[in-house]
């Protein structure tokens, strides 16, 4: 038997993206967004309500970064999703994060968040809240790479948010290889 | 030190969505899609290339379902992402899944996948591959609910796909509560 929950925005797993931008005065800002994902080979789409300071910022500079929230940075990542850059100008100072200007776009990433997509704004529609960004570069700190130079997901420890109960979860164990189905090989 | 990977579609965690549709002759079809996510309170956006049989189907019927791939169904979920409905009309028969018509939209879900978003097509753009769906209902099998009637993520066991190494991972342990940052409460 299935239970019907109505029209709800529930998917699993859902990412926790930290969007980095510069305020007009050059101070860094960040917010937390769970509604979004890859939308093309070099493109990410995220729903960002126009009331956010972040929206004003990426429209002005034409750029933003997207870092993965992690277990180690969970409290601060949660905080930047609650406090607003509109009334808390020292938001990043409170996290203790160190902002670094991206080499590729006019937006900051944060040293404490080891994996970042550096993006240029392709379009932003305030009605639908849809921000579409061109992924110009992905940068990953060497501390979370494995011996083959690829991402080690256990070192990165990205988190996912479960919005029915408002809980964060880590990534678990490897359960299989992708694009190698036994049903095809059989 | 950061390593630059260039313009790549890497985010973590990334979902594994199983899109259910009806073929023109009424047989069920399914495909696996990782590029997408919630885009508004009652809206999901997924990138579906127009070469997929699924794209033809949801355009014709104006509807589709999105189920979460799970650890238990991993091999079949991977299979529907490799085999094409264009040249394998018996794709669903091979998975062993049992298709059930949604109560709400003209598309099937599959008994073996316990959580499903039932969606109407709002728009589909073949150029950008962007499918936008209105979430009409979320249905979840009681077998994966907890005693409070909410989803038990450990019973559902949704998977995530890591596309740098093409591996599937389960969801790990609870690491915190969302929207309750200690930095704000302090």
mmCIF file of C-alpha atoms in Angstrom:
data_model
loop_
_atom_site.group_PDB
_atom_site.id
_atom_site.type_symbol
_atom_site.label_atom_id
_atom_site.label_comp_id
_atom_site.label_asym_id
_atom_site.label_seq_id
_atom_site.Cartn_x
_atom_site.Cartn_y
_atom_site.Cartn_z
ATOM 1 C CA UNK A 1 0.000 0.000 0.000
ATOM 2 C CA UNK A 2 1.206 3.486 -0.861
ATOM 3 C CA UNK A 3 0.538 6.616 1.126
ATOM 4 C CA UNK A 4 -0.087 9.818 -0.870
ATOM 5 C CA UNK A 5 1.752 12.917 0.380
ATOM 6 C CA UNK A 6 0.329 15.374 -2.171
ATOM 7 C CA UNK A 7 2.410 17.812 -4.203
ATOM 8 C CA UNK A 8 5.702 17.995 -2.289
ATOM 9 C CA UNK A 9 9.320 18.756 -3.220
ATOM 10 C CA UNK A 10 10.779 15.480 -1.960
ATOM 11 C CA UNK A 11 13.686 13.781 -3.736
ATOM 12 C CA UNK A 12 16.543 11.650 -2.386
ATOM 13 C CA UNK A 13 19.373 12.238 -2.190
ATOM 14 C CA UNK A 14 19.211 16.029 -2.415
ATOM 15 C CA UNK A 15 22.443 18.056 -2.549
ATOM 16 C CA UNK A 16 23.484 20.871 -0.217
ATOM 17 C CA UNK A 17 25.058 23.539 -2.423
ATOM 18 C CA UNK A 18 26.888 26.521 -0.933
ATOM 19 C CA UNK A 19 26.648 29.433 -3.377
ATOM 20 C CA UNK A 20 29.485 31.958 -3.086
ATOM 21 C CA UNK A 21 29.185 35.537 -4.389
ATOM 22 C CA UNK A 22 30.658 38.984 -3.763
ATOM 23 C CA UNK A 23 28.566 41.772 -2.252
ATOM 24 C CA UNK A 24 28.717 45.197 -3.941
ATOM 25 C CA UNK A 25 31.434 46.306 -1.471
ATOM 26 C CA UNK A 26 33.599 43.282 -2.257
ATOM 27 C CA UNK A 27 32.919 41.292 0.921
ATOM 28 C CA UNK A 28 32.138 37.617 0.326
ATOM 29 C CA UNK A 29 28.699 36.113 0.868
ATOM 30 C CA UNK A 30 27.322 32.577 0.863
ATOM 31 C CA UNK A 31 23.977 30.811 0.966
ATOM 32 C CA UNK A 32 22.789 27.232 1.120
ATOM 33 C CA UNK A 33 20.546 25.812 -1.642
ATOM 34 C CA UNK A 34 19.146 22.301 -2.028
ATOM 35 C CA UNK A 35 16.949 22.775 -5.066
ATOM 36 C CA UNK A 36 19.099 22.261 -8.102
ATOM 37 C CA UNK A 37 21.440 20.038 -10.045
ATOM 38 C CA UNK A 38 23.382 19.546 -13.230
ATOM 39 C CA UNK A 39 21.256 20.479 -16.239
ATOM 40 C CA UNK A 40 23.707 19.956 -19.123
ATOM 41 C CA UNK A 41 27.321 18.861 -19.676
ATOM 42 C CA UNK A 42 28.675 22.290 -18.666
ATOM 43 C CA UNK A 43 25.639 23.723 -16.910
ATOM 44 C CA UNK A 44 24.114 23.827 -13.440
ATOM 45 C CA UNK A 45 20.591 25.031 -12.583
ATOM 46 C CA UNK A 46 19.590 26.148 -9.085
ATOM 47 C CA UNK A 47 16.400 27.726 -7.733
ATOM 48 C CA UNK A 48 17.367 30.951 -5.947
ATOM 49 C CA UNK A 49 14.585 33.235 -4.742
ATOM 50 C CA UNK A 50 15.167 36.865 -5.758
ATOM 51 C CA UNK A 51 14.811 38.015 -2.132
ATOM 52 C CA UNK A 52 18.283 36.601 -1.410
ATOM 53 C CA UNK A 53 21.271 38.926 -1.280
ATOM 54 C CA UNK A 54 23.019 36.224 -3.328
ATOM 55 C CA UNK A 55 20.626 36.848 -6.253
ATOM 56 C CA UNK A 56 21.445 40.559 -6.288
ATOM 57 C CA UNK A 57 25.140 39.656 -6.190
ATOM 58 C CA UNK A 58 25.313 37.122 -9.026
ATOM 59 C CA UNK A 59 23.251 39.380 -11.261
ATOM 60 C CA UNK A 60 25.661 42.288 -10.638
ATOM 61 C CA UNK A 61 28.870 40.304 -11.108
ATOM 62 C CA UNK A 62 27.610 37.721 -13.592
ATOM 63 C CA UNK A 63 29.251 34.966 -11.557
ATOM 64 C CA UNK A 64 28.953 32.605 -8.607
ATOM 65 C CA UNK A 65 30.576 29.497 -7.189
ATOM 66 C CA UNK A 66 28.920 26.291 -5.969
ATOM 67 C CA UNK A 67 30.703 24.279 -3.297
ATOM 68 C CA UNK A 68 29.594 21.000 -1.775
ATOM 69 C CA UNK A 69 28.595 21.196 1.901
ATOM 70 C CA UNK A 70 30.502 18.642 3.949
ATOM 71 C CA UNK A 71 30.275 16.830 7.286
ATOM 72 C CA UNK A 72 33.172 18.872 8.718
ATOM 73 C CA UNK A 73 31.574 22.201 7.778
ATOM 74 C CA UNK A 74 27.961 21.220 8.504
ATOM 75 C CA UNK A 75 27.170 23.792 11.220
ATOM 76 C CA UNK A 76 28.486 26.717 9.190
ATOM 77 C CA UNK A 77 26.853 25.409 5.978
ATOM 78 C CA UNK A 78 23.535 25.208 7.812
ATOM 79 C CA UNK A 79 24.080 28.689 9.239
ATOM 80 C CA UNK A 80 24.555 30.368 5.852
ATOM 81 C CA UNK A 81 21.173 28.879 4.884
ATOM 82 C CA UNK A 82 19.426 30.481 7.861
ATOM 83 C CA UNK A 83 21.110 33.883 8.303
ATOM 84 C CA UNK A 84 20.445 36.371 5.516
ATOM 85 C CA UNK A 85 23.129 38.478 3.867
ATOM 86 C CA UNK A 86 20.548 41.278 3.804
ATOM 87 C CA UNK A 87 20.559 41.752 7.571
ATOM 88 C CA UNK A 88 23.827 40.003 8.547
ATOM 89 C CA UNK A 89 26.628 41.629 6.525
ATOM 90 C CA UNK A 90 29.291 39.775 8.560
ATOM 91 C CA UNK A 91 27.822 36.353 7.716
ATOM 92 C CA UNK A 92 31.087 34.872 6.411
ATOM 93 C CA UNK A 93 33.128 36.268 9.310
ATOM 94 C CA UNK A 94 30.835 34.339 11.649
ATOM 95 C CA UNK A 95 31.493 31.053 9.817
ATOM 96 C CA UNK A 96 35.240 31.450 10.195
ATOM 97 C CA UNK A 97 35.651 30.563 6.503
ATOM 98 C CA UNK A 98 38.446 32.003 4.395
ATOM 99 C CA UNK A 99 37.275 33.415 1.069
ATOM 100 C CA UNK A 100 39.533 33.134 -1.985
ATOM 101 C CA UNK A 101 38.796 34.771 -5.331
ATOM 102 C CA UNK A 102 38.214 32.232 -8.112
ATOM 103 C CA UNK A 103 40.881 32.262 -10.843
ATOM 104 C CA UNK A 104 38.143 31.930 -13.454
ATOM 105 C CA UNK A 105 35.104 33.976 -12.411
ATOM 106 C CA UNK A 106 34.317 37.056 -10.331
ATOM 107 C CA UNK A 107 33.163 35.172 -7.251
ATOM 108 C CA UNK A 108 34.771 33.700 -4.133
ATOM 109 C CA UNK A 109 35.108 30.123 -2.966
ATOM 110 C CA UNK A 110 35.925 29.131 0.592
ATOM 111 C CA UNK A 111 39.092 27.293 1.639
ATOM 112 C CA UNK A 112 37.156 25.167 4.106
ATOM 113 C CA UNK A 113 34.906 23.718 1.338
ATOM 114 C CA UNK A 114 37.242 21.517 -0.746
ATOM 115 C CA UNK A 115 35.212 21.162 -3.947
ATOM 116 C CA UNK A 116 33.836 24.022 -6.015
ATOM 117 C CA UNK A 117 32.171 24.658 -9.372
ATOM 118 C CA UNK A 118 33.134 28.092 -10.708
ATOM 119 C CA UNK A 119 30.293 29.477 -12.816
ATOM 120 C CA UNK A 120 29.280 32.330 -15.069
ATOM 121 C CA UNK A 121 25.612 33.353 -15.098
ATOM 122 C CA UNK A 122 23.888 32.264 -18.314
ATOM 123 C CA UNK A 123 20.422 33.386 -17.244
ATOM 124 C CA UNK A 124 18.343 34.203 -14.196
ATOM 125 C CA UNK A 125 14.579 34.416 -14.155
ATOM 126 C CA UNK A 126 13.129 36.013 -11.019
ATOM 127 C CA UNK A 127 9.630 34.599 -11.725
ATOM 128 C CA UNK A 128 10.695 30.954 -11.810
ATOM 129 C CA UNK A 129 13.721 31.559 -9.493
ATOM 130 C CA UNK A 130 15.797 29.650 -12.080
ATOM 131 C CA UNK A 131 19.500 30.450 -12.114
ATOM 132 C CA UNK A 132 21.385 28.763 -14.965
ATOM 133 C CA UNK A 133 25.169 28.830 -14.783
ATOM 134 C CA UNK A 134 27.930 27.824 -17.168
ATOM 135 C CA UNK A 135 30.421 25.641 -15.323
ATOM 136 C CA UNK A 136 33.774 27.193 -16.274
ATOM 137 C CA UNK A 137 35.902 25.083 -13.962
ATOM 138 C CA UNK A 138 35.693 22.533 -11.159
ATOM 139 C CA UNK A 139 38.429 22.882 -8.556
ATOM 140 C CA UNK A 140 39.087 20.291 -5.882
ATOM 141 C CA UNK A 141 41.547 20.482 -3.033
ATOM 142 C CA UNK A 142 44.273 17.835 -3.257
ATOM 143 C CA UNK A 143 43.516 16.771 0.320
ATOM 144 C CA UNK A 144 40.315 15.056 -0.929
ATOM 145 C CA UNK A 145 41.776 13.388 -4.037
ATOM 146 C CA UNK A 146 42.855 9.757 -4.178
ATOM 147 C CA UNK A 147 46.156 8.375 -5.494
ATOM 148 C CA UNK A 148 44.794 8.468 -9.066
ATOM 149 C CA UNK A 149 44.032 12.162 -8.823
ATOM 150 C CA UNK A 150 40.275 11.561 -8.716
ATOM 151 C CA UNK A 151 37.860 12.661 -6.030
ATOM 152 C CA UNK A 152 37.759 10.448 -2.932
ATOM 153 C CA UNK A 153 34.159 10.770 -1.826
ATOM 154 C CA UNK A 154 35.000 9.579 1.720
ATOM 155 C CA UNK A 155 37.588 12.322 2.097
ATOM 156 C CA UNK A 156 35.218 14.985 0.727
ATOM 157 C CA UNK A 157 32.296 13.725 2.851
ATOM 158 C CA UNK A 158 29.520 15.659 1.076
ATOM 159 C CA UNK A 159 26.193 15.833 2.885
ATOM 160 C CA UNK A 160 22.622 15.429 1.693
ATOM 161 C CA UNK A 161 19.533 17.036 3.209
ATOM 162 C CA UNK A 162 16.324 15.135 3.913
ATOM 163 C CA UNK A 163 13.629 17.813 3.914
ATOM 164 C CA UNK A 164 10.696 15.753 5.181
ATOM 165 C CA UNK A 165 12.353 15.580 8.621
ATOM 166 C CA UNK A 166 15.030 18.288 8.118
ATOM 167 C CA UNK A 167 18.041 16.088 8.710
ATOM 168 C CA UNK A 168 21.500 15.916 7.155
ATOM 169 C CA UNK A 169 23.085 12.602 6.152
ATOM 170 C CA UNK A 170 26.551 11.613 5.003
ATOM 171 C CA UNK A 171 27.287 9.444 1.969
ATOM 172 C CA UNK A 172 27.416 5.727 2.794
ATOM 173 C CA UNK A 173 29.242 2.796 1.293
ATOM 174 C CA UNK A 174 29.874 1.935 -2.339
ATOM 175 C CA UNK A 175 27.064 -0.357 -3.476
ATOM 176 C CA UNK A 176 27.888 -0.911 -7.147
ATOM 177 C CA UNK A 177 29.425 0.221 -10.403
ATOM 178 C CA UNK A 178 27.461 2.471 -12.747
ATOM 179 C CA UNK A 179 26.806 1.759 -16.423
ATOM 180 C CA UNK A 180 27.776 -1.902 -16.056
ATOM 181 C CA UNK A 181 24.441 -3.570 -15.379
ATOM 182 C CA UNK A 182 24.530 -7.337 -15.055
ATOM 183 C CA UNK A 183 21.264 -7.402 -17.002
ATOM 184 C CA UNK A 184 23.049 -6.029 -20.047
ATOM 185 C CA UNK A 185 26.147 -8.161 -19.683
ATOM 186 C CA UNK A 186 24.140 -11.336 -19.251
ATOM 187 C CA UNK B 1 46.480 23.379 -3.307
ATOM 188 C CA UNK B 2 43.539 22.888 -5.637
ATOM 189 C CA UNK B 3 43.540 20.876 -8.828
ATOM 190 C CA UNK B 4 41.506 22.271 -11.745
ATOM 191 C CA UNK B 5 39.351 19.741 -13.604
ATOM 192 C CA UNK B 6 37.971 22.133 -16.232
ATOM 193 C CA UNK B 7 34.303 22.436 -17.152
ATOM 194 C CA UNK B 8 32.773 19.210 -15.815
ATOM 195 C CA UNK B 9 29.307 18.176 -14.601
ATOM 196 C CA UNK B 10 30.401 17.039 -11.138
ATOM 197 C CA UNK B 11 28.187 17.556 -8.074
ATOM 198 C CA UNK B 12 27.775 15.459 -4.910
ATOM 199 C CA UNK B 13 25.521 13.861 -4.024
ATOM 200 C CA UNK B 14 23.775 13.389 -7.352
ATOM 201 C CA UNK B 15 20.399 11.599 -7.470
ATOM 202 C CA UNK B 16 19.481 8.551 -9.553
ATOM 203 C CA UNK B 17 16.001 9.203 -10.897
ATOM 204 C CA UNK B 18 14.006 6.490 -12.678
ATOM 205 C CA UNK B 19 11.593 8.151 -15.119
ATOM 206 C CA UNK B 20 8.489 6.073 -15.898
ATOM 207 C CA UNK B 21 6.381 6.649 -19.046
ATOM 208 C CA UNK B 22 4.006 4.767 -21.335
ATOM 209 C CA UNK B 23 5.002 3.899 -24.879
ATOM 210 C CA UNK B 24 2.447 4.630 -27.645
ATOM 211 C CA UNK B 25 1.175 1.020 -27.431
ATOM 212 C CA UNK B 26 0.622 1.272 -23.668
ATOM 213 C CA UNK B 27 3.628 -0.769 -22.551
ATOM 214 C CA UNK B 28 5.615 0.818 -19.717
ATOM 215 C CA UNK B 29 9.092 2.236 -20.185
ATOM 216 C CA UNK B 30 11.754 3.564 -17.810
ATOM 217 C CA UNK B 31 15.073 5.368 -17.977
ATOM 218 C CA UNK B 32 17.696 6.478 -15.487
ATOM 219 C CA UNK B 33 18.614 10.193 -15.185
ATOM 220 C CA UNK B 34 21.081 11.862 -12.825
ATOM 221 C CA UNK B 35 20.934 15.432 -14.100
ATOM 222 C CA UNK B 36 18.102 17.150 -12.339
ATOM 223 C CA UNK B 37 16.453 18.136 -9.103
ATOM 224 C CA UNK B 38 13.677 20.086 -7.454
ATOM 225 C CA UNK B 39 13.299 23.497 -9.104
ATOM 226 C CA UNK B 40 10.309 24.950 -7.208
ATOM 227 C CA UNK B 41 7.894 23.949 -4.413
ATOM 228 C CA UNK B 42 5.830 21.771 -6.772
ATOM 229 C CA UNK B 43 8.252 21.412 -9.659
ATOM 230 C CA UNK B 44 11.040 19.100 -10.775
ATOM 231 C CA UNK B 45 13.477 19.768 -13.634
ATOM 232 C CA UNK B 46 15.431 17.010 -15.372
ATOM 233 C CA UNK B 47 17.702 17.015 -18.431
ATOM 234 C CA UNK B 48 16.379 14.387 -20.875
ATOM 235 C CA UNK B 49 17.947 14.211 -24.316
ATOM 236 C CA UNK B 50 15.322 14.116 -27.080
ATOM 237 C CA UNK B 51 16.852 10.937 -28.530
ATOM 238 C CA UNK B 52 15.336 8.963 -25.635
ATOM 239 C CA UNK B 53 12.126 7.008 -26.164
ATOM 240 C CA UNK B 54 11.089 8.484 -22.798
ATOM 241 C CA UNK B 55 11.095 12.008 -24.298
ATOM 242 C CA UNK B 56 8.740 10.922 -27.088
ATOM 243 C CA UNK B 57 6.503 9.311 -24.465
ATOM 244 C CA UNK B 58 6.157 12.158 -21.982
ATOM 245 C CA UNK B 59 5.502 14.614 -24.794
ATOM 246 C CA UNK B 60 2.695 12.395 -26.141
ATOM 247 C CA UNK B 61 1.026 11.680 -22.795
ATOM 248 C CA UNK B 62 1.933 14.913 -20.983
ATOM 249 C CA UNK B 63 3.015 12.927 -17.960
ATOM 250 C CA UNK B 64 5.819 10.974 -16.304
ATOM 251 C CA UNK B 65 6.806 9.593 -12.917
ATOM 252 C CA UNK B 66 10.121 9.933 -11.081
ATOM 253 C CA UNK B 67 11.089 7.175 -8.656
ATOM 254 C CA UNK B 68 14.191 7.024 -6.490
ATOM 255 C CA UNK B 69 16.665 4.268 -7.452
ATOM 256 C CA UNK B 70 17.472 2.098 -4.443
ATOM 257 C CA UNK B 71 20.161 -0.301 -3.257
ATOM 258 C CA UNK B 72 17.808 -3.299 -3.680
ATOM 259 C CA UNK B 73 16.952 -2.385 -7.274
ATOM 260 C CA UNK B 74 20.400 -1.142 -8.286
ATOM 261 C CA UNK B 75 21.132 -3.611 -11.097
ATOM 262 C CA UNK B 76 17.786 -3.042 -12.813
ATOM 263 C CA UNK B 77 17.995 0.739 -12.271
ATOM 264 C CA UNK B 78 21.425 0.739 -13.891
ATOM 265 C CA UNK B 79 20.109 -1.421 -16.738
ATOM 266 C CA UNK B 80 17.290 0.968 -17.678
ATOM 267 C CA UNK B 81 19.968 3.656 -17.997
ATOM 268 C CA UNK B 82 21.985 1.594 -20.485
ATOM 269 C CA UNK B 83 19.390 -0.232 -22.612
ATOM 270 C CA UNK B 84 17.320 2.012 -24.885
ATOM 271 C CA UNK B 85 13.552 1.775 -25.232
ATOM 272 C CA UNK B 86 14.099 2.501 -28.934
ATOM 273 C CA UNK B 87 15.733 -0.874 -29.630
ATOM 274 C CA UNK B 88 14.655 -2.884 -26.553
ATOM 275 C CA UNK B 89 10.844 -2.760 -26.409
ATOM 276 C CA UNK B 90 10.772 -5.385 -23.619
ATOM 277 C CA UNK B 91 13.027 -3.319 -21.348
ATOM 278 C CA UNK B 92 10.696 -3.419 -18.348
ATOM 279 C CA UNK B 93 9.990 -7.142 -18.744
ATOM 280 C CA UNK B 94 13.745 -7.714 -18.407
ATOM 281 C CA UNK B 95 13.881 -5.810 -15.109
ATOM 282 C CA UNK B 96 11.153 -7.957 -13.599
ATOM 283 C CA UNK B 97 9.424 -4.802 -12.360
ATOM 284 C CA UNK B 98 5.654 -4.560 -12.045
ATOM 285 C CA UNK B 99 4.181 -1.409 -13.595
ATOM 286 C CA UNK B 100 1.146 0.225 -11.977
ATOM 287 C CA UNK B 101 -0.744 3.136 -13.513
ATOM 288 C CA UNK B 102 -0.533 6.292 -11.396
ATOM 289 C CA UNK B 103 -3.853 7.404 -9.876
ATOM 290 C CA UNK B 104 -2.992 10.995 -10.749
ATOM 291 C CA UNK B 105 -1.220 11.128 -14.116
ATOM 292 C CA UNK B 106 -1.033 9.097 -17.332
ATOM 293 C CA UNK B 107 2.232 7.338 -16.513
ATOM 294 C CA UNK B 108 3.298 4.186 -14.686
ATOM 295 C CA UNK B 109 5.296 3.702 -11.528
ATOM 296 C CA UNK B 110 6.931 0.451 -10.535
ATOM 297 C CA UNK B 111 6.012 -1.576 -7.435
ATOM 298 C CA UNK B 112 9.653 -2.392 -6.746
ATOM 299 C CA UNK B 113 10.585 1.324 -6.423
ATOM 300 C CA UNK B 114 8.862 2.449 -3.194
ATOM 301 C CA UNK B 115 8.919 6.239 -3.647
ATOM 302 C CA UNK B 116 7.555 8.115 -6.643
ATOM 303 C CA UNK B 117 6.803 11.662 -7.784
ATOM 304 C CA UNK B 118 3.830 11.701 -10.154
ATOM 305 C CA UNK B 119 4.200 14.576 -12.599
ATOM 306 C CA UNK B 120 2.495 16.452 -15.401
ATOM 307 C CA UNK B 121 4.665 17.978 -18.117
ATOM 308 C CA UNK B 122 4.830 21.774 -17.788
ATOM 309 C CA UNK B 123 7.377 22.254 -20.568
ATOM 310 C CA UNK B 124 10.030 20.435 -22.547
ATOM 311 C CA UNK B 125 12.707 22.112 -24.612
ATOM 312 C CA UNK B 126 14.576 19.779 -26.959
ATOM 313 C CA UNK B 127 17.435 22.292 -27.423
ATOM 314 C CA UNK B 128 18.329 22.589 -23.746
ATOM 315 C CA UNK B 129 16.978 19.046 -22.945
ATOM 316 C CA UNK B 130 15.075 20.687 -20.056
ATOM 317 C CA UNK B 131 11.976 18.829 -18.898
ATOM 318 C CA UNK B 132 9.968 20.729 -16.277
ATOM 319 C CA UNK B 133 7.260 18.790 -14.465
ATOM 320 C CA UNK B 134 4.529 19.761 -12.028
ATOM 321 C CA UNK B 135 4.657 17.429 -9.034
ATOM 322 C CA UNK B 136 1.017 16.377 -8.635
ATOM 323 C CA UNK B 137 1.601 13.802 -5.923
ATOM 324 C CA UNK B 138 4.341 11.973 -4.051
ATOM 325 C CA UNK B 139 3.474 8.386 -3.182
ATOM 326 C CA UNK B 140 5.541 6.274 -0.821
ATOM 327 C CA UNK B 141 5.074 2.628 0.038
ATOM 328 C CA UNK B 142 4.214 2.070 3.693
ATOM 329 C CA UNK B 143 7.041 -0.456 3.937
ATOM 330 C CA UNK B 144 9.563 2.429 3.913
ATOM 331 C CA UNK B 145 7.729 4.755 6.324
ATOM 332 C CA UNK B 146 8.561 5.071 10.018
ATOM 333 C CA UNK B 147 6.148 4.942 12.963
ATOM 334 C CA UNK B 148 5.325 8.646 12.482
ATOM 335 C CA UNK B 149 4.271 8.087 8.891
ATOM 336 C CA UNK B 150 7.343 9.846 7.508
ATOM 337 C CA UNK B 151 9.925 8.444 5.166
ATOM 338 C CA UNK B 152 12.583 6.240 6.778
ATOM 339 C CA UNK B 153 15.610 6.912 4.615
ATOM 340 C CA UNK B 154 17.325 3.697 5.781
ATOM 341 C CA UNK B 155 14.332 1.625 4.683
ATOM 342 C CA UNK B 156 14.141 3.387 1.308
ATOM 343 C CA UNK B 157 17.912 3.162 0.776
ATOM 344 C CA UNK B 158 18.155 5.626 -2.137
ATOM 345 C CA UNK B 159 21.406 5.592 -4.099
ATOM 346 C CA UNK B 160 23.607 8.362 -5.437
ATOM 347 C CA UNK B 161 25.865 8.176 -8.488
ATOM 348 C CA UNK B 162 29.445 9.437 -8.513
ATOM 349 C CA UNK B 163 30.159 10.177 -12.163
ATOM 350 C CA UNK B 164 33.893 10.843 -11.956
ATOM 351 C CA UNK B 165 34.493 7.143 -11.236
ATOM 352 C CA UNK B 166 31.035 5.799 -12.199
ATOM 353 C CA UNK B 167 30.135 4.313 -8.848
ATOM 354 C CA UNK B 168 26.925 4.072 -6.853
ATOM 355 C CA UNK B 169 26.811 4.846 -3.128
ATOM 356 C CA UNK B 170 24.172 4.419 -0.450
ATOM 357 C CA UNK B 171 23.130 7.111 2.033
ATOM 358 C CA UNK B 172 25.174 7.063 5.244
ATOM 359 C CA UNK B 173 24.458 8.070 8.804
ATOM 360 C CA UNK B 174 22.583 11.062 10.127
ATOM 361 C CA UNK B 175 25.148 13.808 10.783
ATOM 362 C CA UNK B 176 22.972 16.702 11.951
ATOM 363 C CA UNK B 177 19.687 18.570 11.989
ATOM 364 C CA UNK B 178 18.891 21.062 9.243
ATOM 365 C CA UNK B 179 17.868 24.674 9.790
ATOM 366 C CA UNK B 180 19.033 24.623 13.410
ATOM 367 C CA UNK B 181 22.580 25.931 13.145
ATOM 368 C CA UNK B 182 24.411 26.357 16.433
ATOM 369 C CA UNK B 183 25.874 29.562 14.991
ATOM 370 C CA UNK B 184 22.411 31.103 14.892
ATOM 371 C CA UNK B 185 21.243 29.763 18.240
ATOM 372 C CA UNK B 186 24.373 30.973 19.980
#
